[in-house]
XYZ file of C-alpha atoms in Angstrom:
148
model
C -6.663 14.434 -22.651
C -10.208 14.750 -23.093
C -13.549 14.730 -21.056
C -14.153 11.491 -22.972
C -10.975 9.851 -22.322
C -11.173 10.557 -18.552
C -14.196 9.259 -18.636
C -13.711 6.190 -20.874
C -10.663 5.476 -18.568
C -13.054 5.747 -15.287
C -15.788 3.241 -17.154
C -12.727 0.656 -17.496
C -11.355 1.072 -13.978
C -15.205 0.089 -12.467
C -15.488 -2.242 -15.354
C -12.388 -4.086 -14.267
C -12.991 -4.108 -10.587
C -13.720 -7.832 -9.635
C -16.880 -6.942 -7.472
C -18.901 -4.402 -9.203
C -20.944 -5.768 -11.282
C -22.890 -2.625 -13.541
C -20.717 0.255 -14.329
C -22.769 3.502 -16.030
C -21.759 6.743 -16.633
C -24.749 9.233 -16.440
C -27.278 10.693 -13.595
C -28.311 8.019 -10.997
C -31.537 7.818 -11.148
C -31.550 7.045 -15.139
C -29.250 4.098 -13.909
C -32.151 3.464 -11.022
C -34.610 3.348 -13.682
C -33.797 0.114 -15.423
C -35.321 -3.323 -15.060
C -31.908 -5.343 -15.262
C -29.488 -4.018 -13.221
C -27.001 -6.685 -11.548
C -25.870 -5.467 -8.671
C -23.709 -3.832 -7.442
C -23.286 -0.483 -9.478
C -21.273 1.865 -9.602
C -22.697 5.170 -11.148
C -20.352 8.464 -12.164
C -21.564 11.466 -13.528
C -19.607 14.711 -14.659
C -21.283 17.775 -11.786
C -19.440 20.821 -12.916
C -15.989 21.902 -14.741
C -13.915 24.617 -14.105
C -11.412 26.333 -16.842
C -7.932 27.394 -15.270
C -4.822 28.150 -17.050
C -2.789 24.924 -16.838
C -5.573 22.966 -15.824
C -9.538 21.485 -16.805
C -11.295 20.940 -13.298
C -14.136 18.487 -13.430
C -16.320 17.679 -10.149
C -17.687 14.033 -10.460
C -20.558 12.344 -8.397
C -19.731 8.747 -7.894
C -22.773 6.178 -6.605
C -21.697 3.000 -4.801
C -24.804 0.609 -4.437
C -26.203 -2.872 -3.509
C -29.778 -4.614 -2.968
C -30.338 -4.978 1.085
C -32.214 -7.567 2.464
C -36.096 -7.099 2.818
C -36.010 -5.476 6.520
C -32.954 -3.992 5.966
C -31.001 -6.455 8.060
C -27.879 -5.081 6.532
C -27.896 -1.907 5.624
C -25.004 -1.364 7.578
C -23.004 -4.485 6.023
C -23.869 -3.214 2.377
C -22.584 0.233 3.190
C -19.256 -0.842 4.751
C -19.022 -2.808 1.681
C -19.432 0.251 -0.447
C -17.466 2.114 1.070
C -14.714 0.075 0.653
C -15.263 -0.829 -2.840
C -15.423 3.526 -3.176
C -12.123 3.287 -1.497
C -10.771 0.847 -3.866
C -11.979 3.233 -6.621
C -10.431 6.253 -5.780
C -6.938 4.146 -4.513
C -7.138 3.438 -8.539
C -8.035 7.085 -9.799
C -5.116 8.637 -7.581
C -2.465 5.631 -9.513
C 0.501 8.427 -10.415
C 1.097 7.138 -13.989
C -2.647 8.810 -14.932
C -2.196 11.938 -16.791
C -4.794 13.679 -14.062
C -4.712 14.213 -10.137
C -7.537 13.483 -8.120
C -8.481 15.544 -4.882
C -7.280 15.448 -1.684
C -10.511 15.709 -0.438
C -12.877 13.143 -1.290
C -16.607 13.831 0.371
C -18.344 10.533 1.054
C -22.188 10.225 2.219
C -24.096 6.839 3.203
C -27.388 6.654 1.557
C -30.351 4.257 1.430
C -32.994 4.197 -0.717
C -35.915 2.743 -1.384
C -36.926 3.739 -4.853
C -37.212 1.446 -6.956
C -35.866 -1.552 -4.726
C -34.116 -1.410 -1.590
C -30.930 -0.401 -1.865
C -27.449 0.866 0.637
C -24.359 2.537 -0.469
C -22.262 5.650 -0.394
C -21.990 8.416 -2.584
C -18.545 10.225 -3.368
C -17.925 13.725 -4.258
C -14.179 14.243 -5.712
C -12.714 16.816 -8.161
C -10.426 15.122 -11.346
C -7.780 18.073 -12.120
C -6.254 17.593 -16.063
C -3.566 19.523 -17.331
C -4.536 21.899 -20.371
C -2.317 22.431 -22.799
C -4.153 25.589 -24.141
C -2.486 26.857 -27.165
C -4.236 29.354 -29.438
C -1.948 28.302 -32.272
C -3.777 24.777 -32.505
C -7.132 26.442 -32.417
C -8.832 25.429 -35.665
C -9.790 29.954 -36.642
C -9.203 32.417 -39.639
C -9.167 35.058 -36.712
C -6.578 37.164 -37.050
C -4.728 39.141 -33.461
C -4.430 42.673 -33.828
C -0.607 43.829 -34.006
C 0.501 46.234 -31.438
C-alpha cells in the first residue's frame, strides 16, 4: 500500500462520517484560509515517516473543528463534540480488516482559535504503521550486486 492509498482511504473515512461536513488533506491553516468552508472539518496532514524493515511509519496531524458562538458560549460544547467525532475517527482507522495499524497512543489537544473566525476543536497526533514489502528484486535498476 501506498502513501496515497492510506491517504485516499483516510479522505473517504471523514468523507463518509455523517457529521463532518469538509474533509481536506493538507496543512491547517491552508484549510483555514478559505472563504467556504462548511463546518465542521476535519483536516489530516502527513508530519513525518519513518523507514523500518517490515514496516513504513507515518506520523499524521489530524484537526477536528467547528464555528463557536460569538462569546464563546460553547467552546466547551464544540470541543466535547470534537472530541468525540476524533474518537469516532480513530475507532474507524484502528477497523482490523485495514492493511495498517494505528497507534496505541493517540495524543489529543483542545484548541481554540480565533483566526480567521472563531473556532473550538481538538487536534490528534497518531502514528499509521504499513507493512513494507521491500524487495530489491521489484526495484525498477540496471544495478548490478557485486558477487562474493
Amino acid at each position: 500500500m501506498t502513501l496515497n492509498e492510506l491517504i485516499d482511504d483516510i479522505k473517504k473515512i471523514g468523507d463518509d462520517h455523517r457529521i463532518i461536513a469538509t474533509v481536506y488533506n493538507g496543512p491547517v491553516m491552508d484549510v483555514m484560509a478559505e472563504s467556504d468552508l462548511i463546518y465542521p472539518v476535519m483536516t489530516f496532514d502527513t508530519v513525518t515517516a519513518r523507514m523500518a524493515v517490515a514496516s513504513m511509519a507515518y506520523d499524521f496531524q489530524f484537526f477536528f473543528f467547528d464555528r463557536l458562538q460569538q462569546g464563546n458560549e460553547n467552546e466547551r460544547e464544540v470541543q466535547s463534540d470534537q472530541v468525540e467525532i476524533a474518537k469516532d475517527i480513530v475507532a474507524q482507522l484502528r477497523y482490523p480488516g485495514f492493511a495498517w495499524t494505528v497507534s496505541d497512543q493517540v495524543t489529543v489537544n483542545l484548541f481554540t482559535d480565533s483566526t480567521p473566525e472563531l473556532l473550538a476543536g481538538c487536534q490528534l497526533s497518531l502514528t499509521i504503521d504499513l507493512p513494507n514489502a521491500a524487495d530489491r528484486c521489484v526495484v525498477p535498476t540496471d544495478y548490478s550486486y557485486p558477487t562474493s
